[in-house]
Amino acid sequence: MMLVTRKLEFCASHRLHNPRFSDERNREIYGSCNNPNGHGHNYTLEVTVAGHPDPATGMVLELRTLKHLVQTHLIDSVDHKNLNVDVPFLQETIPTLENLAVKFWDILEPHIENGRLYEIRLYESDRNFVVYRGKNRERPD
Amino acid sequence: MMLVTRKLEFCASHRLHNPRFSDERNREIYGSCNNPNGHGHNYTLEVTVAGHPDPATGMVLELRTLKHLVQTHLIDSVDHKNLNVDVPFLQETIPTLENLAVKFWDILEPHIENGRLYEIRLYESDRNFVVYRGKNRERPD
Amino acid sequence: MMLVTRKLEFCASHRLHNPRFSDERNREIYGSCNNPNGHGHNYTLEVTVAGHPDPATGMVLELRTLKHLVQTHLIDSVDHKNLNVDVPFLQETIPTLENLAVKFWDILEPHIENGRLYEIRLYESDRNFVVYRGKNRERPD
Amino acid sequence: MMLVTRKLEFCASHRLHNPRFSDERNREIYGSCNNPNGHGHNYTLEVTVAGHPDPATGMVLELRTLKHLVQTHLIDSVDHKNLNVDVPFLQETIPTLENLAVKFWDILEPHIENGRLYEIRLYESDRNFVVYRGKNRERPD
Amino acid sequence: MMLVTRKLEFCASHRLHNPRFSDERNREIYGSCNNPNGHGHNYTLEVTVAGHPDPATGMVLELRTLKHLVQTHLIDSVDHKNLNVDVPFLQETIPTLENLAVKFWDILEPHIENGRLYEIRLYESDRNFVVYRGKNRERPD
Amino acid sequence: MMLVTRKLEFCASHRLHNPRFSDERNREIYGSCNNPNGHGHNYTLEVTVAGHPDPATGMVLELRTLKHLVQTHLIDSVDHKNLNVDVPFLQETIPTLENLAVKFWDILEPHIENGRLYEIRLYESDRNFVVYRGKNRERPD
């Protein structure tokens, strides 16, 4: 078993706000991330696939193929975008790191043909990041 | 002569758009940075002061003081903000790296008391950055 | 299940030395880290919490809260300090990465209220680091 | 249980090519990595050992010893080398990240005396990397 | 006056060898970089242009244009290549960092239309790099 | 003219304290860096030499030679040391970044034979650094 990872980046703006909460409650929960006009980040996304290397090629999958899948299905939809407004699959979603990671997993997972999707790692800065390994994984490890 | 640098970070959203240009011309010039709903970055700001170390302290200036100046006069105004809307000193300014660097210089320069402001270096990603050394410097070096 | 990580930094000095060993044995085990007058590092600490995102907020916990906990309970005690002398909870402890990670876990773990502490990752440089996941975890994964 | 990691670097050239495939098939699978005259990378290798800290030393193992093992058994054989031609243990091996990780594991594993080899992490750039945890580990956890 | 920089990367193999020197002299000068079968690097190239921002656009030049120029005229020729064999403009050139920087300057300089080429910065690792500012610059600053 | 840089690292402890100042004045100037038992850093040192590449070798100087000079004359004296106590050439010197940079320049400069020492760049963290270019350089550029 081998884990293969491809890292990509995108830059986007967002605002953390739950319309069902009061403005005061929103500020309390989300702090400066609740700024009404939004703010933004350079996000880093690491996609990890688990599989057995093909003895003939020495590879679990072609990293160009993985890059192309992530670029097409995720990055092209979120790069240089406002995550609250511009992204069809994020409508009705508060764009926290946690929610983004789950959405990214659900979109990408059906497209992985060699090996299986093992992990989505999403950084909004080098200080804050989340790791998600799918809803069927009871233990995060 | 010694150069002393302090690095700080902020995250913000922006849109590059000149209202005097047509929409088509704006897209042509600014590309995906013209996205109507904006996008965002983790910006890195390096502020460099030139001076002679004080023989008694061995320092050009106290880096805590420099950090405090940059935090108070710049970072607090732009961090977790929309640069097109939220920042008084950026009204009427297209928030390109170049324009931000000049504005930051003009705001910070009068507050440097030990040594003189030598350079503003501003990154919007680790791939794109500008360096500005003031309007009286004919040569950038 | 989701893993959420906050990274913080501190700088400190230390000396690796076991007073029950001979000087020669100490030099043999700890090498240059046994230098009698100590040396120092910029440490990087990553604290990871595992939990389920709250559907209402989209977050496992507020990263500001996690940062505040780590800052208050750990960083304030060790930043700009001598780990052999200045830190009450490290008295009688040889300040290796391994011992620091266990101490940090034991101090921080009771304060995590949303989710549970999953991992302490401690770097003394970008070349050397340890990962600790608690004494009840038989397997490190 | 504690994980201890040491990072080392090496630079090398390689070509991905399977002589049993047609030239066209090789180009299809390996893309620009099939360039007949090769290309190269600064590789980063992280070696992780799992173990219990010795209460007397506060360490799982001496990182100098781990560094020395990795340097002697791996880095000295691959640094500033052509991986297709110059490395005895890579003869008959297509030098993909996956194949390199398995070979590195098999060479290094018998030499780890304190603790057990837990993970080989190999980067060919900061965008592409693999993780390997041994052939007896059914789950990559 | 403003400096605007775009960073790009390429990976390549090379061998440092002067056929007019003896083998012994080559090994003495170039050390392990003289390995007959070559080795390789992930190179980082920073291209800096100096100019005055256009008041209408707030930019010295469009970074997409600069990226496109560097990609087309330089990166496409050297990425995933053997610098001793595959690159027409490097025939008869020993591919040291210094020689690469001068060649890159000479190729790129005529294509910069807004502003003027100010600096080529070329890293073969994060430990070794050169800076070149053109043959007419008597002083490197 | 070409600038060639080699980066090295060292880790050390220090305390900023001027015995001619009162304790209160020392705390006021140096803040937490005045902690009586010291603290420490992973320092990064970049040494830059300016020169003309030798047409026969394509190099200003051999980077191995530069590395060896810096290692021997500087790093071996300060790595894993207490800068206030252990370093002969720092006796009577308050170990600020500024003072270290001047001392490093004065020690290294006579040993540079190919080209001339152009710049010492010293980081105590990725947020704080100084640049020194020698006492005869009236302008820091």
Coordinates of C-alpha atoms in Angstrom, one line a residue, chain C residues 7-127:
Chain C
K7 CA 0.5 25.9 14.2
L8 CA 2.4 28.1 16.6
E9 CA 6.0 28.9 17.2
F10 CA 8.3 29.6 20.1
C11 CA 12.0 30.2 20.5
A12 CA 13.9 28.8 23.5
S13 CA 17.2 27.5 24.6
H14 CA 18.0 24.2 26.2
R15 CA 20.7 21.7 27.1
L16 CA 20.4 18.0 26.9
H17 CA 22.1 16.5 30.0
N18 CA 21.3 13.8 32.4
P19 CA 23.0 14.5 35.8
R20 CA 23.0 10.8 36.6
F21 CA 25.3 10.0 33.6
S22 CA 29.0 10.8 33.6
D23 CA 30.1 13.8 31.5
E24 CA 31.6 11.5 29.0
R25 CA 28.4 9.5 28.7
N26 CA 26.4 12.7 28.3
R27 CA 28.6 13.8 25.4
E28 CA 28.4 10.4 23.8
I29 CA 24.6 10.4 23.9
Y30 CA 23.7 14.0 23.3
G31 CA 26.7 15.2 21.3
S32 CA 26.8 19.0 20.7
C33 CA 23.4 19.2 22.3
N34 CA 25.2 18.6 25.6
N35 CA 27.2 21.9 25.3
P36 CA 27.3 23.1 29.0
N37 CA 26.1 26.6 28.2
G38 CA 23.2 25.4 26.1
H39 CA 22.1 26.3 22.6
G40 CA 18.6 27.1 21.1
H41 CA 16.0 26.7 18.5
N42 CA 13.0 28.2 16.8
Y43 CA 10.5 25.5 17.7
T44 CA 7.3 24.9 15.7
L45 CA 4.3 23.3 17.4
E46 CA 1.3 21.9 15.6
V47 CA -1.7 20.9 17.7
T48 CA -4.3 18.7 16.0
V49 CA -7.8 18.2 17.4
A50 CA -10.2 15.5 16.0
G51 CA -13.9 15.9 16.0
H52 CA -17.1 16.2 14.0
P53 CA -18.0 19.6 12.5
D54 CA -21.0 21.3 14.1
P55 CA -23.5 21.5 11.3
A56 CA -24.6 24.9 12.4
T57 CA -21.1 26.5 12.4
G58 CA -19.3 24.2 9.9
M59 CA -16.5 24.0 12.4
V60 CA -15.1 21.4 14.8
L61 CA -13.9 24.2 17.0
E62 CA -13.0 27.8 16.7
L63 CA -9.4 28.0 15.7
R64 CA -9.1 31.3 17.7
T65 CA -10.1 29.3 20.8
L66 CA -7.6 26.6 20.0
K67 CA -4.8 29.2 19.4
H68 CA -5.7 30.9 22.7
L69 CA -5.5 27.6 24.6
V70 CA -2.2 26.7 23.2
Q71 CA -0.8 30.2 23.7
T72 CA -2.0 30.4 27.3
H73 CA -1.1 27.0 28.5
L74 CA 2.0 26.3 26.5
I75 CA 3.6 29.1 24.5
D76 CA 3.5 31.7 27.2
S77 CA 5.5 29.4 29.4
V78 CA 8.2 28.4 27.0
D79 CA 8.7 31.3 24.5
H80 CA 11.9 33.2 25.0
K81 CA 12.8 30.9 27.8
N82 CA 15.5 28.5 28.9
L83 CA 13.8 25.2 29.0
N84 CA 16.1 23.7 31.6
V85 CA 15.6 26.5 34.1
D86 CA 12.6 28.8 33.5
V87 CA 9.7 26.4 33.0
P88 CA 7.9 25.0 36.1
F89 CA 6.4 22.0 34.3
L90 CA 9.8 21.0 32.9
Q91 CA 11.7 20.8 36.2
E92 CA 13.3 17.4 36.4
T93 CA 12.7 16.8 32.7
I94 CA 15.4 16.5 30.1
P95 CA 14.1 18.8 27.4
T96 CA 14.3 16.4 24.4
L97 CA 11.6 16.7 21.7
E98 CA 10.1 13.5 23.0
N99 CA 9.8 14.7 26.6
L100 CA 8.5 18.1 25.5
A101 CA 5.8 16.5 23.3
V102 CA 4.5 14.3 26.2
K103 CA 4.5 17.2 28.6
F104 CA 2.7 19.5 26.2
W105 CA 0.0 16.7 25.6
D106 CA -0.6 16.2 29.3
I107 CA -1.0 19.9 29.9
L108 CA -3.2 20.7 26.9
E109 CA -5.4 17.6 26.7
P110 CA -7.7 18.5 29.6
H111 CA -8.5 21.9 28.1
I112 CA -9.8 20.6 24.7
E113 CA -13.6 20.7 25.0
N114 CA -14.8 20.5 21.4
G115 CA -13.4 17.3 19.9
R116 CA -10.4 15.5 21.4
L117 CA -6.7 16.1 21.2
Y118 CA -5.4 14.0 18.4
E119 CA -1.7 14.9 17.9
I120 CA 1.1 17.0 19.0
R121 CA 3.8 17.6 16.4
L122 CA 6.9 19.4 17.5
Y123 CA 9.8 20.5 15.2
E124 CA 13.1 21.8 16.6
S125 CA 14.2 22.5 13.0
D126 CA 12.7 21.6 9.6
R127 CA 14.9 18.5 9.7

